[in-house]
Short mmCIF file of C-alpha atoms and ligand atoms in Angstrom, two decimals:
data_model
loop_
_atom_site.label_atom_id
_atom_site.label_comp_id
_atom_site.label_asym_id
_atom_site.label_seq_id
_atom_site.Cartn_x
_atom_site.Cartn_y
_atom_site.Cartn_z
CA MET A 1 3.13 4.18 48.19
CA GLU A 2 3.50 7.92 48.95
CA LEU A 3 -0.23 8.32 48.33
CA VAL A 4 -1.02 5.53 50.75
CA MET A 5 1.23 7.16 53.35
CA ALA A 6 -0.37 10.56 52.87
CA SER A 7 -3.85 9.13 53.23
CA LEU A 8 -3.08 7.50 56.58
CA ALA A 9 -4.07 9.30 59.76
CA ARG A 10 -1.23 10.55 61.94
CA LEU A 11 -0.14 8.80 65.13
CA ARG A 12 -1.74 10.76 67.99
CA PRO A 13 -2.78 10.12 71.60
CA ASP A 14 -6.47 9.91 70.71
CA ARG A 15 -5.73 7.28 68.08
CA LEU A 16 -3.78 4.81 70.21
CA ASP A 17 -6.80 2.52 70.40
CA ALA A 18 -6.67 2.11 66.63
CA LEU A 19 -3.23 0.45 66.80
CA PRO A 20 -2.95 -3.28 66.22
CA ALA A 21 -2.97 -5.18 69.52
CA SER A 22 0.62 -6.32 68.99
CA VAL A 23 1.93 -2.74 69.24
CA ALA A 24 2.77 -1.83 72.84
CA ARG A 25 1.71 1.61 74.06
CA PRO A 26 1.74 3.70 77.24
CA THR A 27 -0.18 1.90 79.96
CA TYR A 28 0.11 4.78 82.43
CA ASP A 29 -1.89 8.00 82.59
CA ARG A 30 0.13 10.23 80.31
CA SER A 31 -1.75 13.35 81.40
CA ALA A 32 -0.47 12.85 84.94
CA LEU A 33 3.19 12.65 83.86
CA ARG A 34 5.43 15.60 84.81
CA THR A 35 8.84 16.53 83.37
CA GLY A 36 11.72 15.45 85.59
CA ILE A 37 14.36 14.84 82.89
CA VAL A 38 15.70 17.35 80.40
CA HIS A 39 17.55 15.57 77.63
CA LEU A 40 19.98 17.45 75.37
CA GLY A 41 20.43 15.86 71.93
CA LEU A 42 17.10 14.41 70.87
CA GLY A 43 18.50 12.05 68.24
CA ALA A 44 17.49 8.51 67.41
CA PHE A 45 19.84 7.01 69.98
CA ALA A 46 18.26 8.77 72.96
CA ARG A 47 14.80 7.86 71.73
CA ALA A 48 15.76 4.19 71.35
CA HIS A 49 17.74 3.91 74.58
CA LEU A 50 17.13 6.33 77.48
CA ALA A 51 13.49 6.95 76.54
CA ALA A 52 12.82 3.24 75.96
CA VAL A 53 14.22 2.31 79.36
CA ASN A 54 12.42 5.21 81.02
CA GLU A 55 9.18 4.14 79.34
CA ALA A 56 9.60 0.62 80.72
CA ALA A 57 10.05 2.06 84.21
CA LEU A 58 6.80 4.03 83.84
CA ARG A 59 4.95 1.03 82.49
CA ALA A 60 6.18 -0.95 85.48
CA GLY A 61 4.39 1.53 87.72
CA GLY A 62 7.25 3.96 88.36
CA GLU A 63 6.84 7.48 89.72
CA MET A 64 4.97 9.89 87.44
CA SER A 65 7.53 12.64 87.91
CA TRP A 66 9.93 11.32 85.26
CA GLY A 67 8.64 12.55 81.93
CA ILE A 68 11.23 13.80 79.44
CA CYS A 69 11.66 17.19 77.81
CA GLY A 70 13.85 16.64 74.73
CA VAL A 71 16.06 19.41 73.40
CA SER A 72 17.46 19.56 69.88
CA LEU A 73 20.56 21.73 69.93
CA ARG A 74 20.61 22.48 66.21
CA GLN A 75 17.70 21.49 64.01
CA ALA A 76 13.95 21.69 64.28
CA ASP A 77 13.25 18.50 62.28
CA THR A 78 12.62 16.14 65.21
CA ARG A 79 10.34 18.62 66.97
CA ASP A 80 8.51 19.36 63.73
CA ALA A 81 7.93 15.65 63.19
CA LEU A 82 6.87 14.87 66.74
CA ALA A 83 4.85 17.93 67.79
CA PRO A 84 1.77 16.99 65.69
CA GLN A 85 1.99 13.56 67.35
CA ASP A 86 2.07 15.14 70.83
CA GLY A 87 5.53 13.62 71.30
CA LEU A 88 4.45 10.04 70.58
CA TYR A 89 6.71 7.96 68.36
CA THR A 90 7.28 4.32 67.54
CA LEU A 91 10.30 2.28 68.53
CA VAL A 92 10.73 -0.76 66.32
CA LEU A 93 13.17 -3.47 67.38
CA ARG A 94 14.36 -5.41 64.37
CA SER A 95 16.16 -8.66 63.95
CA ALA A 96 15.92 -11.85 61.92
CA ASP A 97 15.30 -15.45 62.85
CA PRO A 98 18.01 -18.05 62.20
CA GLN A 99 16.62 -18.51 58.67
CA GLY A 100 17.03 -14.79 58.01
CA ARG A 101 13.29 -14.03 58.12
CA PRO A 102 12.66 -10.53 59.54
CA ARG A 103 11.25 -10.23 63.06
CA GLN A 104 10.07 -7.03 64.61
CA GLU A 105 8.45 -5.67 67.71
CA ALA A 106 6.88 -2.22 67.84
CA ALA A 107 6.04 0.01 70.80
CA VAL A 108 4.70 3.53 70.95
CA ILE A 109 6.72 5.51 73.46
CA GLY A 110 4.86 8.11 75.50
CA CYS A 111 7.36 9.58 77.96
CA LEU A 112 8.60 12.36 75.69
CA LEU A 113 6.37 15.19 76.88
CA GLU A 114 7.91 18.17 75.16
CA SER A 115 10.47 18.93 72.43
CA LEU A 116 12.39 22.18 72.36
CA VAL A 117 14.62 23.55 69.63
CA ALA A 118 17.46 25.42 71.33
CA PRO A 119 18.32 28.00 68.63
CA GLU A 120 14.65 29.03 68.37
CA ASP A 121 14.23 29.67 72.06
CA PRO A 122 17.38 29.22 74.14
CA GLN A 123 15.73 30.77 77.18
CA ALA A 124 13.05 28.09 77.22
CA VAL A 125 15.82 25.49 77.46
CA LEU A 126 17.54 27.35 80.29
CA ALA A 127 14.22 27.69 82.09
CA ARG A 128 13.64 23.93 81.81
CA ILE A 129 17.06 23.15 83.25
CA ALA A 130 16.32 25.61 86.07
CA ALA A 131 12.75 24.37 86.69
CA GLU A 132 11.82 23.04 90.11
CA ASP A 133 10.66 19.67 88.75
CA THR A 134 13.86 18.98 86.79
CA ARG A 135 16.08 16.50 88.58
CA ILE A 136 18.17 14.96 85.81
CA VAL A 137 19.74 16.61 82.76
CA SER A 138 21.01 13.94 80.39
CA LEU A 139 22.98 14.21 77.17
CA THR A 140 23.55 12.40 73.89
CA VAL A 141 25.30 15.11 71.92
CA THR A 142 27.92 12.81 70.29
CA GLU A 143 31.63 13.08 70.92
CA LYS A 144 32.05 16.43 69.20
CA GLY A 145 29.26 17.98 71.28
CA TYR A 146 31.58 18.25 74.29
CA CYS A 147 33.79 20.84 72.56
CA HIS A 148 36.87 19.14 73.93
CA ASP A 149 40.23 18.26 72.56
CA PRO A 150 39.86 14.54 71.76
CA ALA A 151 43.46 13.59 72.57
CA SER A 152 43.75 15.42 75.92
CA GLY A 153 40.10 15.43 77.03
CA GLN A 154 40.33 19.14 78.00
CA LEU A 155 37.66 21.72 77.17
CA ASN A 156 38.74 23.62 74.07
CA MET A 157 38.46 27.23 75.21
CA ASP A 158 39.04 28.40 71.63
CA HIS A 159 36.09 26.42 70.29
CA PRO A 160 33.83 28.98 68.54
CA ASP A 161 30.75 27.79 70.46
CA ILE A 162 32.55 28.04 73.80
CA VAL A 163 33.89 31.51 72.98
CA HIS A 164 30.35 32.51 71.96
CA ASP A 165 28.71 31.01 75.05
CA LEU A 166 31.08 32.71 77.50
CA GLY A 167 29.78 36.03 76.18
CA GLN A 168 26.09 35.08 75.87
CA PRO A 169 24.50 34.10 79.21
CA LEU A 170 20.97 34.03 77.81
CA ALA A 171 21.56 32.49 74.42
CA PRO A 172 24.17 29.73 74.53
CA ARG A 173 24.78 27.35 71.62
CA SER A 174 26.76 24.46 73.07
CA ALA A 175 25.59 21.75 75.44
CA ILE A 176 28.19 22.88 77.97
CA GLY A 177 26.99 26.50 77.70
CA PHE A 178 23.35 25.44 78.22
CA LEU A 179 24.24 23.32 81.23
CA VAL A 180 26.28 25.96 83.01
CA ARG A 181 23.93 28.85 82.24
CA GLY A 182 20.93 26.73 83.19
CA LEU A 183 22.57 25.74 86.47
CA GLN A 184 23.43 29.38 87.08
CA GLN A 185 19.73 30.28 86.79
CA ARG A 186 18.85 27.30 88.95
CA ARG A 187 21.17 28.31 91.73
CA GLY A 188 20.07 31.95 91.39
CA ALA A 189 16.46 30.86 91.93
CA GLY A 190 17.47 28.94 95.06
CA ARG A 191 16.60 25.53 93.58
CA GLY A 192 18.36 22.30 94.41
CA PRO A 193 21.08 20.50 92.48
CA VAL A 194 20.51 18.07 89.62
CA THR A 195 22.25 15.06 88.12
CA LEU A 196 24.11 15.69 84.86
CA MET A 197 24.29 12.41 83.00
CA SER A 198 26.27 11.85 79.81
CA LEU A 199 25.17 8.94 77.65
CA ASP A 200 27.78 9.40 74.97
CA ASN A 201 30.42 6.91 73.88
CA LEU A 202 33.31 8.52 75.71
CA PRO A 203 35.50 7.00 78.40
CA GLY A 204 34.60 8.24 81.87
CA ASN A 205 31.79 10.21 80.23
CA GLY A 206 30.59 11.53 83.61
CA HIS A 207 34.08 12.65 84.63
CA LEU A 208 34.62 14.20 81.21
CA LEU A 209 31.34 16.09 81.40
CA ARG A 210 32.15 17.26 84.93
CA GLY A 211 35.53 18.53 83.75
CA MET A 212 33.97 20.48 80.86
CA VAL A 213 31.17 21.95 82.98
CA LEU A 214 33.50 23.02 85.77
CA ALA A 215 36.08 24.49 83.40
CA PHE A 216 33.36 26.63 81.80
CA ALA A 217 31.67 27.47 85.12
CA ARG A 218 34.94 28.69 86.64
CA ARG A 219 35.16 31.28 83.86
CA VAL A 220 31.58 32.37 84.57
CA ASP A 221 31.62 32.43 88.37
CA PRO A 222 33.93 30.45 90.69
CA ALA A 223 31.21 30.20 93.35
CA LEU A 224 28.88 28.60 90.80
CA ALA A 225 31.61 26.13 89.89
CA GLU A 226 32.04 25.28 93.54
CA TRP A 227 28.31 24.70 94.00
CA ILE A 228 28.16 22.44 90.95
CA ALA A 229 31.22 20.48 92.10
CA GLU A 230 29.80 20.00 95.59
CA ALA A 231 26.12 19.46 94.95
CA CYS A 232 25.54 18.08 91.43
CA ALA A 233 26.25 14.48 90.43
CA PHE A 234 27.89 13.25 87.24
CA PRO A 235 27.41 9.47 86.97
CA CYS A 236 29.41 7.69 84.29
CA SER A 237 27.63 5.14 82.17
CA MET A 238 28.09 2.61 79.43
CA VAL A 239 25.33 2.59 76.84
CA ASP A 240 24.94 0.03 74.10
CA ARG A 241 22.33 -0.34 71.40
CA ILE A 242 22.79 -0.15 67.64
CA VAL A 243 20.45 2.49 66.26
CA PRO A 244 20.73 3.18 62.52
CA ARG A 245 19.39 6.39 61.03
CA THR A 246 15.69 6.19 60.08
CA THR A 247 15.05 6.08 56.33
CA ASP A 248 11.89 6.87 54.33
CA GLU A 249 11.61 3.17 53.62
CA ASP A 250 11.48 2.60 57.40
CA ARG A 251 8.75 5.23 57.69
CA ARG A 252 6.68 3.43 55.08
CA GLU A 253 7.15 0.05 56.74
CA VAL A 254 6.23 1.40 60.16
CA ALA A 255 3.11 3.08 58.74
CA GLN A 256 2.10 -0.23 57.25
CA ALA A 257 2.58 -2.05 60.56
CA LEU A 258 0.76 0.65 62.56
CA GLY A 259 -2.01 1.65 60.19
CA LEU A 260 -1.08 5.19 61.28
CA ARG A 261 1.60 7.54 60.01
CA ASP A 262 4.54 8.27 62.29
CA ALA A 263 6.76 11.03 60.84
CA TRP A 264 9.82 9.89 62.79
CA PRO A 265 9.89 6.35 64.14
CA VAL A 266 13.20 4.94 65.40
CA LEU A 267 14.56 1.50 64.55
CA ALA A 268 17.01 -0.42 66.64
CA GLU A 269 18.35 -3.84 67.44
CA PRO A 270 16.62 -5.69 70.32
CA TYR A 271 19.90 -5.80 72.29
CA LEU A 272 20.30 -3.13 74.95
CA GLU A 273 22.79 -2.54 77.71
CA TRP A 274 23.00 0.33 80.14
CA VAL A 275 25.37 0.24 83.06
CA VAL A 276 25.17 3.40 85.09
CA GLU A 277 26.81 4.57 88.30
CA ASP A 278 24.31 4.87 91.08
CA CYS A 279 25.14 8.40 92.15
CA PHE A 280 22.27 10.79 91.59
CA ALA A 281 21.88 14.20 93.21
CA ALA A 282 18.09 14.35 93.30
CA GLY A 283 16.68 10.85 92.88
CA ARG A 284 16.21 8.75 89.77
CA PRO A 285 13.63 6.53 88.10
CA ASP A 286 13.80 2.80 88.63
CA TRP A 287 15.43 2.16 85.28
CA ALA A 288 16.29 -1.38 86.34
CA ALA A 289 12.72 -2.17 85.24
CA GLY A 290 13.87 -1.43 81.67
CA GLY A 291 17.13 -3.36 81.85
CA ALA A 292 19.55 -0.79 83.31
CA ARG A 293 22.16 -1.98 85.74
CA PHE A 294 23.30 0.28 88.58
CA VAL A 295 26.92 -0.09 89.64
CA ALA A 296 29.49 1.67 91.80
CA GLU A 297 31.96 2.09 88.93
CA ALA A 298 31.18 1.99 85.22
CA ALA A 299 34.78 2.27 83.96
CA PRO A 300 35.46 -1.44 83.25
CA PHE A 301 32.14 -1.75 81.36
CA GLU A 302 32.91 1.39 79.36
CA THR A 303 36.35 0.14 78.40
CA LEU A 304 34.91 -3.20 77.31
CA LYS A 305 32.23 -1.57 75.21
CA LEU A 306 34.29 1.24 73.68
CA ARG A 307 37.17 -1.04 72.71
CA MET A 308 35.14 -4.02 71.51
CA VAL A 309 31.85 -2.71 70.11
CA ASN A 310 32.97 0.72 68.97
CA GLY A 311 36.60 -0.15 68.19
CA ALA A 312 35.56 -3.04 65.95
CA HIS A 313 32.73 -0.93 64.48
CA SER A 314 35.11 1.86 63.45
CA ALA A 315 37.65 -0.61 62.04
CA LEU A 316 34.86 -2.20 60.01
CA ALA A 317 33.46 1.14 58.87
CA TYR A 318 36.68 2.63 57.46
CA LEU A 319 37.79 -0.52 55.69
CA SER A 320 34.26 -0.94 54.30
CA MET A 321 34.10 2.62 53.02
CA THR A 322 37.22 1.98 50.95
CA ALA A 323 36.04 -1.45 49.84
CA GLY A 324 32.56 -0.18 48.92
CA TRP A 325 30.62 -2.28 51.47
CA ASN A 326 27.68 -0.06 52.38
CA THR A 327 26.12 -1.74 55.38
CA VAL A 328 27.50 -3.49 58.43
CA ASP A 329 25.76 -6.80 57.68
CA GLN A 330 27.10 -6.71 54.13
CA ALA A 331 30.60 -6.09 55.52
CA VAL A 332 30.60 -8.93 58.05
CA ALA A 333 29.28 -11.26 55.37
CA GLN A 334 32.76 -10.94 53.78
CA PRO A 335 34.71 -13.86 55.29
CA VAL A 336 38.02 -11.95 55.25
CA LEU A 337 36.56 -9.03 57.17
CA LYS A 338 34.74 -11.22 59.67
CA HIS A 339 37.92 -13.18 60.31
CA TYR A 340 39.91 -9.97 60.71
CA LEU A 341 37.43 -8.55 63.23
CA SER A 342 37.53 -11.78 65.24
CA GLU A 343 41.32 -11.70 65.32
CA LEU A 344 41.39 -8.00 66.16
CA MET A 345 39.09 -8.58 69.13
CA ARG A 346 40.54 -11.88 70.31
CA THR A 347 44.24 -11.28 69.97
CA GLU A 348 44.66 -7.52 70.36
CA ILE A 349 41.66 -5.93 72.11
CA ALA A 350 40.59 -8.62 74.61
CA PRO A 351 44.00 -8.83 76.35
CA THR A 352 43.78 -5.11 77.18
CA LEU A 353 40.39 -5.34 78.92
CA PRO A 354 39.98 -4.99 82.67
CA ALA A 355 38.70 -8.04 84.51
CA LEU A 356 34.92 -8.13 84.84
CA PRO A 357 33.49 -10.83 87.08
CA GLY A 358 31.25 -13.16 85.10
CA LEU A 359 32.26 -11.84 81.70
CA ASP A 360 33.03 -14.42 79.04
CA VAL A 361 34.89 -12.32 76.46
CA ALA A 362 34.74 -15.01 73.77
CA GLN A 363 30.95 -15.17 74.11
CA TYR A 364 30.70 -11.37 74.12
CA GLN A 365 32.69 -11.31 70.89
CA GLN A 366 30.53 -13.97 69.23
CA ARG A 367 27.35 -12.15 70.20
CA LEU A 368 28.77 -8.89 68.91
CA LEU A 369 29.48 -10.42 65.50
CA ARG A 370 25.90 -11.70 65.45
CA ARG A 371 24.64 -8.21 66.29
CA TYR A 372 26.66 -6.77 63.41
CA ALA A 373 25.25 -9.45 61.11
CA ASN A 374 21.64 -8.41 61.85
CA PRO A 375 20.29 -8.07 58.28
CA ALA A 376 17.23 -6.10 59.36
CA LEU A 377 19.16 -3.01 60.48
CA LYS A 378 20.87 -1.91 57.27
CA HIS A 379 23.28 0.09 59.39
CA GLN A 380 25.26 2.29 57.01
CA THR A 381 29.05 2.10 57.31
CA ARG A 382 29.17 5.78 56.34
CA GLN A 383 27.17 6.67 59.48
CA ILE A 384 29.75 4.98 61.71
CA ALA A 385 32.64 6.49 59.72
CA MET A 386 31.57 10.03 60.65
CA ASP A 387 33.64 12.09 63.10
CA GLY A 388 36.65 9.76 63.15
CA SER A 389 38.87 12.40 64.76
CA GLN A 390 36.58 12.36 67.80
CA LYS A 391 36.27 8.59 67.94
CA MET A 392 39.73 7.18 67.24
CA PRO A 393 41.37 7.98 70.62
CA GLN A 394 39.00 6.01 72.85
CA ARG A 395 37.98 3.36 70.32
CA LEU A 396 41.37 2.30 68.96
CA LEU A 397 44.30 4.44 70.07
CA ASP A 398 43.95 3.78 73.82
CA THR A 399 44.01 0.08 72.98
CA VAL A 400 47.16 0.61 70.90
CA ARG A 401 48.74 2.40 73.86
CA ALA A 402 47.86 -0.44 76.22
CA ARG A 403 49.34 -3.00 73.80
CA LEU A 404 52.53 -1.04 73.26
CA ALA A 405 52.96 -0.51 76.99
CA ALA A 406 52.93 -4.30 77.35
CA ASP A 407 55.28 -4.59 74.36
CA GLN A 408 52.68 -6.53 72.39
CA PRO A 409 52.15 -6.45 68.60
CA VAL A 410 49.52 -4.11 67.13
CA SER A 411 49.21 -5.25 63.51
CA CYS A 412 45.40 -5.67 63.52
CA LEU A 413 44.90 -2.34 65.31
CA ALA A 414 47.34 -0.67 62.92
CA LEU A 415 45.28 -1.90 59.99
CA ALA A 416 42.21 -0.23 61.51
CA VAL A 417 44.12 3.03 62.02
CA ALA A 418 45.57 2.83 58.51
CA GLY A 419 42.02 2.14 57.33
CA TRP A 420 40.91 5.46 58.78
CA LEU A 421 43.86 7.35 57.30
CA HIS A 422 43.32 5.71 53.91
CA TYR A 423 39.60 6.58 54.09
CA LEU A 424 40.58 10.25 54.44
CA ARG A 425 41.42 10.25 50.73
CA GLY A 426 37.68 10.61 50.17
CA VAL A 427 37.49 8.09 47.35
CA ASP A 428 36.83 4.34 47.41
CA GLN A 429 38.54 1.56 45.49
CA ALA A 430 36.07 1.86 42.65
CA GLY A 431 36.83 5.58 42.32
CA ARG A 432 33.58 6.78 43.94
CA ARG A 433 33.93 9.97 45.97
CA TYR A 434 32.41 10.51 49.40
CA ASP A 435 32.47 13.39 51.86
CA ILE A 436 34.54 13.28 55.01
CA GLN A 437 32.13 14.36 57.73
CA ASP A 438 34.29 15.38 60.63
CA PRO A 439 34.62 18.57 62.67
CA MET A 440 38.37 18.41 61.91
CA ALA A 441 37.88 17.65 58.21
CA GLU A 442 39.80 20.72 57.09
CA SER A 443 42.89 20.16 59.23
CA LEU A 444 42.81 16.47 58.35
CA ALA A 445 42.76 17.32 54.64
CA VAL A 446 45.79 19.58 55.11
CA GLN A 447 47.60 16.85 57.06
CA TYR A 448 46.72 14.31 54.41
CA ALA A 449 48.14 16.54 51.67
CA LEU A 450 51.33 17.03 53.71
CA ALA A 451 51.62 13.25 54.13
CA GLU A 452 51.29 12.68 50.39
CA GLN A 453 53.96 15.29 49.81
CA ALA A 454 56.26 13.72 52.42
CA ALA A 455 55.78 10.32 50.76
CA GLY A 456 56.57 11.82 47.36
CA ASP A 457 59.69 13.53 48.72
CA ALA A 458 60.88 10.26 50.24
CA GLY A 459 60.90 8.64 46.79
CA GLU A 460 60.13 5.02 45.97
CA GLY A 461 60.32 2.18 48.51
CA PRO A 462 59.35 1.61 52.14
CA GLY A 463 60.61 5.05 53.21
CA ALA A 464 57.69 6.66 51.38
CA MET A 465 54.96 5.00 53.46
CA LEU A 466 56.95 5.56 56.61
CA ALA A 467 57.11 9.28 55.89
CA TRP A 468 53.37 9.22 55.07
CA ALA A 469 52.45 7.43 58.30
CA ALA A 470 54.79 9.60 60.40
CA THR A 471 53.16 12.77 59.06
CA LEU A 472 49.61 11.59 59.65
CA THR A 473 50.20 10.07 63.08
CA GLY A 474 52.00 13.31 63.95
CA PHE A 475 48.56 14.98 64.01
CA THR A 476 48.55 15.50 67.79
CA PRO A 477 44.89 16.58 68.32
CA VAL A 478 44.00 12.95 67.59
CA PHE A 479 47.17 10.92 68.17
CA GLY A 480 48.65 12.83 71.12
CA ASP A 481 52.20 11.54 71.52
CA LEU A 482 51.51 8.17 69.89
CA GLY A 483 52.98 9.41 66.61
CA ARG A 484 56.36 9.52 68.33
CA ASP A 485 56.37 5.78 68.96
CA PRO A 486 58.34 4.19 66.09
CA ARG A 487 56.69 0.79 66.66
CA PHE A 488 53.27 2.30 66.01
CA VAL A 489 54.36 4.40 63.04
CA LEU A 490 56.02 1.41 61.41
CA ALA A 491 52.96 -0.80 61.93
CA VAL A 492 50.67 1.86 60.43
CA ALA A 493 53.06 2.36 57.49
CA GLN A 494 53.11 -1.38 56.75
CA ALA A 495 49.34 -1.66 56.98
CA ALA A 496 48.84 1.37 54.74
CA GLN A 497 51.26 -0.09 52.23
CA THR A 498 49.26 -3.33 51.99
CA LEU A 499 46.01 -1.38 51.68
CA ARG A 500 47.49 0.58 48.79
CA SER A 501 49.04 -2.31 46.97
CA LEU A 502 46.53 -5.11 47.66
CA GLY A 503 43.25 -3.28 48.30
CA VAL A 504 41.09 -3.95 51.39
CA ALA A 505 40.29 -7.62 50.77
CA GLY A 506 43.93 -8.29 49.85
CA ALA A 507 45.27 -6.53 52.94
CA LEU A 508 42.86 -8.45 55.16
CA ALA A 509 43.88 -11.73 53.56
CA ALA A 510 47.57 -10.85 53.88
CA LEU A 511 47.12 -10.24 57.59
CA ARG A 512 45.47 -13.62 57.86
CA THR A 513 48.35 -15.46 56.28
CA ARG A 514 51.00 -13.75 58.38
C1 CS2 B 601 28.67 3.46 66.23
C2 CS2 B 601 27.85 3.56 67.51
O1 CS2 B 601 28.02 5.32 64.95
C3 CS2 B 601 28.94 4.80 65.59
O2 CS2 B 601 30.03 5.32 65.69
O3 CS2 B 601 29.86 2.78 66.51
O4 CS2 B 601 26.83 4.46 67.42
C4 CS2 B 601 27.32 2.19 67.95
O5 CS2 B 601 26.36 1.70 67.05
C5 CS2 B 601 26.74 2.24 69.33
O6 CS2 B 601 27.66 2.82 70.20
C6 CS2 B 601 26.36 0.84 69.79
O7 CS2 B 601 26.06 0.90 71.13
#
């Protein structure tokens, strides 16, 4: 197979005519496209979401000033893969028909005009942000890319990248550093304001980004901070599309479908949602042509999505890591887990959601379970399990807070939280070890060891798990003050106890019979 791959010609603009007719491709004059969007964080998600919607707007005859310059903040691998293809890549939407037969739709995306690698040439990135033609700077840098304290949402001024960037105007490392230093150059050159648009899974992502940017800018130059606050826009948005990491197997399959070799295609589910606040400082593309919805306030949509899609995803991922279920479809094929997720959503998450006109929560939940069950995605539970410290607050703990404030039970949510804590042991039920990938991995390991010690000191019996849960939920960077609520600590202790004594399937079944 490798030989076949190597012998195939590479995807390139002059070879688009060789593609099978079923593969969509740019229908606009790519050579006339100019860069209006600088995107920080050129991962698979941005290429399957923002770029796909932007491409649809161009194909629908949109303005030719909205090409994208993608920036990788760390590695050169995406640029290295895409540069020989002149930025072209394939987006494959995968699903299965009701009989489970795979279905897919492929499109070559053309709106990525340039890829930069920030550590190689930070000044080129700053120059792009400051360029006359740039009107939107968007971000998918994941939760940890904001260098904030997950529980409080404040910029962490002691974060090594922030400390570094405050002293390095021309060579920042963090997204926040690039934004502020780029805007500083922009203002210095007398250019107009831009829109700064976060597309990460964080509540009030626009407000959060604004807070981080202004906190950093105030340290650099208060007048700059004032200009940004007055002139730039920070729309919040809810983004939704499941995009698993591309594997070599995917590369081979895409090559077969294309008859050309694409070094980095992206695979995604067909489902896509993007609800974005219509406040832009310097215009925007007509993304509605690609399925985006413009609203006055994105908050209720964000809460719905973060609590349902991401909350249930994280619950599933941690329990699956312990149980040894490797992919999301494999996990939801377990009746006990599927039942648990339904109950979690129906009885504990849904009642905390803000009202959204026209939303049928039961239908949303059913569709979500079908999306998880998509057998063509092979979405790894370990991918979702990453960076739990950054994800827990908005995905599960805010929901716990809302339930406790209404004096409602939290047993399903507590099982998800206990699932995360249990996962931190780094070993599954069959004794297989895995790495904890988390920016707070070290502190979490220390806290975990303290919890084990506290449990040991408390001796046999229920007191042991209570001491364990109290120590772990006392980790304030993630739990804030939630660890001081005895109702929560008790619920987590009970859930952790059942996980330990009955295993994942047993604990899920026990919850069912309660
Ligand atoms: C997932 C999300 O990796 C994760 O943590 O929960 O990336 C999820 O697939 C998307 O947010 C779906 O829109």
